[in-house]
JSON list of C-alpha atoms in Angstrom, two decimals:
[
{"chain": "A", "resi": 1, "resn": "UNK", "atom": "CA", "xyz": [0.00, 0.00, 0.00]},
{"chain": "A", "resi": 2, "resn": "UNK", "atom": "CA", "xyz": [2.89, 2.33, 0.89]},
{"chain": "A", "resi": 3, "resn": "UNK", "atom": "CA", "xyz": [4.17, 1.93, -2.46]},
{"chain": "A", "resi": 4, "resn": "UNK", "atom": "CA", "xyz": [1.02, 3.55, -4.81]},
{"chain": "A", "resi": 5, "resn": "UNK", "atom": "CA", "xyz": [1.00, 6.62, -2.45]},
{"chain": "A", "resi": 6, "resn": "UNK", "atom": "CA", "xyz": [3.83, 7.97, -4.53]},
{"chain": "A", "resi": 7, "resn": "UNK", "atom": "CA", "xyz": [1.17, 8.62, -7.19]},
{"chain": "A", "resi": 8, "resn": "UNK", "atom": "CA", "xyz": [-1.36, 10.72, -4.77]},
{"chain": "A", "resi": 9, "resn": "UNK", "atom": "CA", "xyz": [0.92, 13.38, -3.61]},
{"chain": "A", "resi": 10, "resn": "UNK", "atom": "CA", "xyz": [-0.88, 16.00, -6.10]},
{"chain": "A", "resi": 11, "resn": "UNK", "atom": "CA", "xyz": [-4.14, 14.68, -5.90]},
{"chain": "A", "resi": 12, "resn": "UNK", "atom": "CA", "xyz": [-7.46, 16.32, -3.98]},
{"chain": "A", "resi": 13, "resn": "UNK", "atom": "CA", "xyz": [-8.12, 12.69, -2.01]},
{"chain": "A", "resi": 14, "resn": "UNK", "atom": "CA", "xyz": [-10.00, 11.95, 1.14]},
{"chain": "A", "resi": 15, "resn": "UNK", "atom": "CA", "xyz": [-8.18, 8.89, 2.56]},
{"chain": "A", "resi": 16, "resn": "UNK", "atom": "CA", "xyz": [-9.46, 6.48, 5.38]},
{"chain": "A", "resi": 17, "resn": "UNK", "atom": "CA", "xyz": [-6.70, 4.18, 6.88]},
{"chain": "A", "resi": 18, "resn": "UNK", "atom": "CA", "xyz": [-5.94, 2.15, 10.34]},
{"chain": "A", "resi": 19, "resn": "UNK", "atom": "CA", "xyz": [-2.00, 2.34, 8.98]},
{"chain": "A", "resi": 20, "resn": "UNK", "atom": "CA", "xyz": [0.10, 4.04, 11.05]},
{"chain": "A", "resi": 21, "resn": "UNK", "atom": "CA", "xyz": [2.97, 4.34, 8.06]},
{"chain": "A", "resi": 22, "resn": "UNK", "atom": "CA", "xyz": [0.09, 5.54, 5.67]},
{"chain": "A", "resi": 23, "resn": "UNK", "atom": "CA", "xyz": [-0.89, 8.34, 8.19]},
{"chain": "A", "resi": 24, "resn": "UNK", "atom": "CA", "xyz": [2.89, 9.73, 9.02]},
{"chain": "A", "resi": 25, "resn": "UNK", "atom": "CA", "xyz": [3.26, 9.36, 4.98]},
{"chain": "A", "resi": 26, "resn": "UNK", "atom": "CA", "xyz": [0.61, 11.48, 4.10]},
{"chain": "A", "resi": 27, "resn": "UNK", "atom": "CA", "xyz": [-0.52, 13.49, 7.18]},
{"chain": "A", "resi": 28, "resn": "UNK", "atom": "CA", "xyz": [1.25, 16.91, 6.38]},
{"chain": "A", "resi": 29, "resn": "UNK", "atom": "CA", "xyz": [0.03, 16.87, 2.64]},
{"chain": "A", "resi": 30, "resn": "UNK", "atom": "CA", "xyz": [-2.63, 19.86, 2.65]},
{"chain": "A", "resi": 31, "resn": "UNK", "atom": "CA", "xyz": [-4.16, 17.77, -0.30]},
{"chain": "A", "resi": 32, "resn": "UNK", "atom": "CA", "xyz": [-5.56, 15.01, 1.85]},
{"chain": "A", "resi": 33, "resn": "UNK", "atom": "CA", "xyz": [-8.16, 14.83, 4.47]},
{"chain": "A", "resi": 34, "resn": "UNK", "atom": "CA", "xyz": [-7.33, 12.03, 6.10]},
{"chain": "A", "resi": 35, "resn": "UNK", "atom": "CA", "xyz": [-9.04, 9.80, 8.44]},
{"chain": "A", "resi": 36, "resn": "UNK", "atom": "CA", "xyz": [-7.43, 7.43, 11.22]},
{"chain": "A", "resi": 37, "resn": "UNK", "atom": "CA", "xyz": [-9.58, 4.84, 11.82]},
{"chain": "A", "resi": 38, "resn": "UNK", "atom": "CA", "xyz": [-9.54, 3.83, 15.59]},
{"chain": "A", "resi": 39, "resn": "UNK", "atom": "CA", "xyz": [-9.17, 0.54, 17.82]},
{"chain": "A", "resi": 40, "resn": "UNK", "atom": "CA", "xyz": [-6.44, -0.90, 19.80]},
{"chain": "A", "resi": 41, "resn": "UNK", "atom": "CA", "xyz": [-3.12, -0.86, 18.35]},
{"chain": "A", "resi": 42, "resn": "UNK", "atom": "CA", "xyz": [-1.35, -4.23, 16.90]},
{"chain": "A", "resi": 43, "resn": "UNK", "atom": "CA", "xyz": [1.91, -4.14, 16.06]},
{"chain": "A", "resi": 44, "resn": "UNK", "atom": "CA", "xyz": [1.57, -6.92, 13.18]},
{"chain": "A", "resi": 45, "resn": "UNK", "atom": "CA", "xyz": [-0.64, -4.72, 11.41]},
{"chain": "A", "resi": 46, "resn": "UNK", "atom": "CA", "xyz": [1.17, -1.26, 12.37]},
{"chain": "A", "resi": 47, "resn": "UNK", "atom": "CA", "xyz": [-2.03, 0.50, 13.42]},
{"chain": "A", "resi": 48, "resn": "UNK", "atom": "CA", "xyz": [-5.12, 0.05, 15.66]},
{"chain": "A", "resi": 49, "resn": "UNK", "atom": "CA", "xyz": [-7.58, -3.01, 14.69]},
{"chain": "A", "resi": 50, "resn": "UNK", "atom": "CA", "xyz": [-10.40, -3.94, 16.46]},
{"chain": "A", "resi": 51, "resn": "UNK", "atom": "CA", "xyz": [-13.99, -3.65, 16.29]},
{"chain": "A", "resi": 52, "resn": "UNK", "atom": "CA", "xyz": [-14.38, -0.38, 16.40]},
{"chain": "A", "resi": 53, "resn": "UNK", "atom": "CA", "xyz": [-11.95, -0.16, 13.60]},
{"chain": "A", "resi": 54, "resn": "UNK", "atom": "CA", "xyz": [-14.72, -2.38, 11.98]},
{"chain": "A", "resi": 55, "resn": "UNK", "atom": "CA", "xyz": [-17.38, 0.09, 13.06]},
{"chain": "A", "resi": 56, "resn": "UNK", "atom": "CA", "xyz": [-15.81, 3.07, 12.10]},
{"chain": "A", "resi": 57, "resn": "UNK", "atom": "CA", "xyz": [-15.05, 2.58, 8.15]},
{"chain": "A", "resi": 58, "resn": "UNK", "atom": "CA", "xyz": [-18.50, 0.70, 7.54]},
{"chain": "A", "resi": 59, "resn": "UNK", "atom": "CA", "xyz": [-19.55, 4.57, 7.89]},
{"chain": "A", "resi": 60, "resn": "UNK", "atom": "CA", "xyz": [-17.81, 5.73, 4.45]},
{"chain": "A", "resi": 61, "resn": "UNK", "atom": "CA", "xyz": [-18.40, 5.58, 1.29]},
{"chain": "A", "resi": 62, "resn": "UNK", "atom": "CA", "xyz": [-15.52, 4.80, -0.93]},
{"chain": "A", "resi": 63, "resn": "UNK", "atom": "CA", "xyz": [-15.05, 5.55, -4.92]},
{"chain": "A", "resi": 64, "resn": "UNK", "atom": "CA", "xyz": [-11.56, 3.41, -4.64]},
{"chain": "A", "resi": 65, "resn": "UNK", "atom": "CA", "xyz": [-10.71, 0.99, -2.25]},
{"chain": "A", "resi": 66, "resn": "UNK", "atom": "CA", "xyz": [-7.15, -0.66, -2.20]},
{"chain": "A", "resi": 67, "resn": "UNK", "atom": "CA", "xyz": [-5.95, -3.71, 0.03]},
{"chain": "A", "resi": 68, "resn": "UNK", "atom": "CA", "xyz": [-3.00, -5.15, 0.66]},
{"chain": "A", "resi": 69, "resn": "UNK", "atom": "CA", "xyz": [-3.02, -9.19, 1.21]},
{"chain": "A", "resi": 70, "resn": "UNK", "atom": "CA", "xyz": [-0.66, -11.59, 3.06]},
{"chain": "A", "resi": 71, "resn": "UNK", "atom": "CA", "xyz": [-2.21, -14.30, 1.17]},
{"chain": "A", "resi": 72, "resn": "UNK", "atom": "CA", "xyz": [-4.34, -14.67, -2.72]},
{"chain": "A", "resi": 73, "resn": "UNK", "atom": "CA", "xyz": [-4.82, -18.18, -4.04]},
{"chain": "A", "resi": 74, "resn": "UNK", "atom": "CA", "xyz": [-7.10, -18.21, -7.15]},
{"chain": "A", "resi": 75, "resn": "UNK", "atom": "CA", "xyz": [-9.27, -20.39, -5.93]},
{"chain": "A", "resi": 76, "resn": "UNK", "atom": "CA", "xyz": [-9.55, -19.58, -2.27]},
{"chain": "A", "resi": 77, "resn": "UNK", "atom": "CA", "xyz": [-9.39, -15.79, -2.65]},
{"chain": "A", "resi": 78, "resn": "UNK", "atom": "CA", "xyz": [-7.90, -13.35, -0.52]},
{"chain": "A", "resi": 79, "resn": "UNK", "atom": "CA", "xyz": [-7.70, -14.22, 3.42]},
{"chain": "A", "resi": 80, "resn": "UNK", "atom": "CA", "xyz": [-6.53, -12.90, 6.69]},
{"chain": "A", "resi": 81, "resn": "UNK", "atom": "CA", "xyz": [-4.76, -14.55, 9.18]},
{"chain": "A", "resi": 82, "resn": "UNK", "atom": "CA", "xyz": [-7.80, -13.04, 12.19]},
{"chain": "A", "resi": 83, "resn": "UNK", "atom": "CA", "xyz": [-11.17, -12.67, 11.40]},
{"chain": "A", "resi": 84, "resn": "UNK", "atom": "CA", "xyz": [-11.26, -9.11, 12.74]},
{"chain": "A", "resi": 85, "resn": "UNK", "atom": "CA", "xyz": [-9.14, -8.05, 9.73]},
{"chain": "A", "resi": 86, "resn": "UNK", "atom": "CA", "xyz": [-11.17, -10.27, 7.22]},
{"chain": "A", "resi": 87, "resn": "UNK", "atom": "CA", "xyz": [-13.99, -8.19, 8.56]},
{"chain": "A", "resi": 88, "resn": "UNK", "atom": "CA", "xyz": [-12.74, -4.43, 8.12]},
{"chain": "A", "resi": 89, "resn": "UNK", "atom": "CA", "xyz": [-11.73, -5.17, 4.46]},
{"chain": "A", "resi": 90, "resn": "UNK", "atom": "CA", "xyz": [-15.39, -6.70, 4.42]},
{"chain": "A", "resi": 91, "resn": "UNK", "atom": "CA", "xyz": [-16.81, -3.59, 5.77]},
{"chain": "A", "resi": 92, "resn": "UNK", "atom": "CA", "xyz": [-14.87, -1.33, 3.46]},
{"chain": "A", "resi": 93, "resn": "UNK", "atom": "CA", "xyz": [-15.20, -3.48, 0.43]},
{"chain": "A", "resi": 94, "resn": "UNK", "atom": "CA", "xyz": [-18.83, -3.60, 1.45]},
{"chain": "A", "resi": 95, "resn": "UNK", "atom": "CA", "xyz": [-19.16, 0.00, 0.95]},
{"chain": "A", "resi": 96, "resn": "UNK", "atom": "CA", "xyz": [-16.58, 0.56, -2.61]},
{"chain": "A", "resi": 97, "resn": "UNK", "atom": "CA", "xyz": [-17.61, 1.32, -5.67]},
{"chain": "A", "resi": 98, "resn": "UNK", "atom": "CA", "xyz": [-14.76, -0.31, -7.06]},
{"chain": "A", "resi": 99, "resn": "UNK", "atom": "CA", "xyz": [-11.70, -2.32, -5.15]},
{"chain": "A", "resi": 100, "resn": "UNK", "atom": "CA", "xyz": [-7.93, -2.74, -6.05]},
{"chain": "A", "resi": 101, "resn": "UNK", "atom": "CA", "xyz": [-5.73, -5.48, -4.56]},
{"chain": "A", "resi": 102, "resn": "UNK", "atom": "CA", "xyz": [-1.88, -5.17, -3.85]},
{"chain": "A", "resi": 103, "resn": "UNK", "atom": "CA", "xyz": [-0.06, -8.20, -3.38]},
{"chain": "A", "resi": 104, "resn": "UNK", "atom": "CA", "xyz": [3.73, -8.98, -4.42]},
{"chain": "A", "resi": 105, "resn": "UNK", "atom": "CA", "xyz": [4.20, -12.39, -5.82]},
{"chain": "A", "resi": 106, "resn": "UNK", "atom": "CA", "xyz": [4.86, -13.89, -2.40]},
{"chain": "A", "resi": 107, "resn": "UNK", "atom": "CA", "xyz": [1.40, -13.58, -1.58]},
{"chain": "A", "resi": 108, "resn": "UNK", "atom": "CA", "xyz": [-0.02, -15.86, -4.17]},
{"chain": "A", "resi": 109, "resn": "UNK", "atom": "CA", "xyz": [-0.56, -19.34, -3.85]},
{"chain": "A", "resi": 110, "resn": "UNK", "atom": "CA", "xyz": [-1.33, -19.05, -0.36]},
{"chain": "A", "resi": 111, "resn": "UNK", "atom": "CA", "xyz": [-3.96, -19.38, 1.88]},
{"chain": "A", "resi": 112, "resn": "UNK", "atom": "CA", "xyz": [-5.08, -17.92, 5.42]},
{"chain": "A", "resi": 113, "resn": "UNK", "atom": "CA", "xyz": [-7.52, -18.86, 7.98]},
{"chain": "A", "resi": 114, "resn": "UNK", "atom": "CA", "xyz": [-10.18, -16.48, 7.06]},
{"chain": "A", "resi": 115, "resn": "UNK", "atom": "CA", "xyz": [-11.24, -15.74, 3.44]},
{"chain": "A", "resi": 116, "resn": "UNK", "atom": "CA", "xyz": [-12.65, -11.82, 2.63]},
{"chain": "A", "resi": 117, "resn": "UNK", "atom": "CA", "xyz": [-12.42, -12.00, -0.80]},
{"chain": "A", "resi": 118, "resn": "UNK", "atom": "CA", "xyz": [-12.84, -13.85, -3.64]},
{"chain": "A", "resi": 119, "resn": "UNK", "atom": "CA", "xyz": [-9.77, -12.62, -6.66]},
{"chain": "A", "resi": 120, "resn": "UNK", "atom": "CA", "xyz": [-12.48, -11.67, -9.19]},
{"chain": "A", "resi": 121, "resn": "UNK", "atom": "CA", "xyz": [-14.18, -9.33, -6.30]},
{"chain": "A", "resi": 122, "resn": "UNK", "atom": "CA", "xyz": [-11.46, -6.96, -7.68]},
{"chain": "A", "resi": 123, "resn": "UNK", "atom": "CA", "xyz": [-11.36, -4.72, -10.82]},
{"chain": "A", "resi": 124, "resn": "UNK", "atom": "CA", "xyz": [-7.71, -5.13, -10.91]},
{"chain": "A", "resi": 125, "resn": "UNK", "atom": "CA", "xyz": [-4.86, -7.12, -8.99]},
{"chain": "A", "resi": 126, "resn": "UNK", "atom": "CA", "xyz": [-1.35, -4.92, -9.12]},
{"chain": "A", "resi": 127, "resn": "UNK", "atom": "CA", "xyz": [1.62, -7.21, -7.95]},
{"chain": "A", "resi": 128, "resn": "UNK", "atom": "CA", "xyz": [5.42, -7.34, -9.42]},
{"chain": "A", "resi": 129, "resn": "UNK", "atom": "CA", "xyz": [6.79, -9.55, -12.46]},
{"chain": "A", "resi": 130, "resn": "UNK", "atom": "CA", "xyz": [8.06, -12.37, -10.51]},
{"chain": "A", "resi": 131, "resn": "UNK", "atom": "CA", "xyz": [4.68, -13.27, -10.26]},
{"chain": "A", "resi": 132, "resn": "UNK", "atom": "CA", "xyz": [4.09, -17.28, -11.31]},
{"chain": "A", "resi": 133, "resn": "UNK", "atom": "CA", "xyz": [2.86, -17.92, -14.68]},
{"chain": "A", "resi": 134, "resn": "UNK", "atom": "CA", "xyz": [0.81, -20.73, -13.15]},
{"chain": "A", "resi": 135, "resn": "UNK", "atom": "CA", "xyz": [-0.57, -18.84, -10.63]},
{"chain": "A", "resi": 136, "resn": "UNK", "atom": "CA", "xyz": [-1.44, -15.63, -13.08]},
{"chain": "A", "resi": 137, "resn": "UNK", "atom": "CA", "xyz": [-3.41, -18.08, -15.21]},
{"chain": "A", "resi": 138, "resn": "UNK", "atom": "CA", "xyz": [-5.53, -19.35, -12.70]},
{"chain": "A", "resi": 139, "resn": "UNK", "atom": "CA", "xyz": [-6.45, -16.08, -11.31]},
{"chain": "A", "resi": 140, "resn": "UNK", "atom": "CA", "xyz": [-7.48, -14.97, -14.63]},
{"chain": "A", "resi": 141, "resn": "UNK", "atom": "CA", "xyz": [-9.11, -18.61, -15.09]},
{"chain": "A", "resi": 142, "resn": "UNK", "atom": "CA", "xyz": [-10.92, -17.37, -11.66]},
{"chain": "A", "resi": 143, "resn": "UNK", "atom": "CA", "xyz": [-12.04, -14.14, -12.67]},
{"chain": "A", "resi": 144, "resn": "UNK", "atom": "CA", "xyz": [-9.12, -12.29, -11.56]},
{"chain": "A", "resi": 145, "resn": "UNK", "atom": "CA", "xyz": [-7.89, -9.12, -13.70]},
{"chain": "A", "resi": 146, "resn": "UNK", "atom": "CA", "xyz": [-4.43, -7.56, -13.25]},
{"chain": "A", "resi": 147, "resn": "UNK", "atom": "CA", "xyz": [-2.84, -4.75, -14.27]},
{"chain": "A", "resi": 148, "resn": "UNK", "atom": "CA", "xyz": [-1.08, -5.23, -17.64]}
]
């Protein structure tokens, strides 16, 4: 996620976010009202994350929503390792007009405890080159669309 906000600096954006490195990245940019979302902090996850976290974004409405993913198999989907991240991204994907997934090649071919997603839920996938033929193909067989 820390990666694409390179391309926002010069944007007008209203950003929601539980990250603590998204927040000290953007928080002086007069462009961008940003919004912390609250809950009790877990260092795994480098911001707060709890209910209330859930609470608290179910109240927006979001024209782009992007997620980052420790694990994307094609056929599984996207998952979360606790079920009280599964449901945030539920709540915010719940509410997004359209949804972006980040995930470097590690992530694929993996599966978590909890499933939130399933790959063609997104309009597009972004990950690196080193990405698995194998596993490209059976995204795409899945529904899955990256970005090209």
């Amino acid at each position: 996620i820390l990666l694409i906000l390179r391309f926002l600096s010069d944007l007008n954006l209203t950003i929601v976010t539980n990250s603590f490195p998204v927040m000290e990245k953007l928080y002086k940019n007069p462009k961008i009202q940003l919004h912390m979302a609250p809950g009790i902090y877990q260092e795994e996850y480098a911001g707060p994350l709890d209910y209330s976290t859930a609470e608290y974004v179910s109240r927006f409405h979001y024209d782009k929503a992007f997620f980052g993913a420790s694990a994307v198999d094609a056929f599984f989907g996207a998952s979360a390792t606790r079920e009280i991240e599964a449901a945030v991204k539920r709540c915010v994907y719940a509410n997004a007009e359209e949804s972006y997934l980040l995930a470097d090649h590690t992530k694929f071919g993996k599966k978590n405890l909890i499933k939130y997603n399933d790959v063609s839920d997104y309009r597009i996938i972004f990950t690196d080159d080193e990405l698995d033929p194998k596993q490209r193909d059976q995204v795409i067989q899945q529904g899955g669309s990256f970005c090209e």
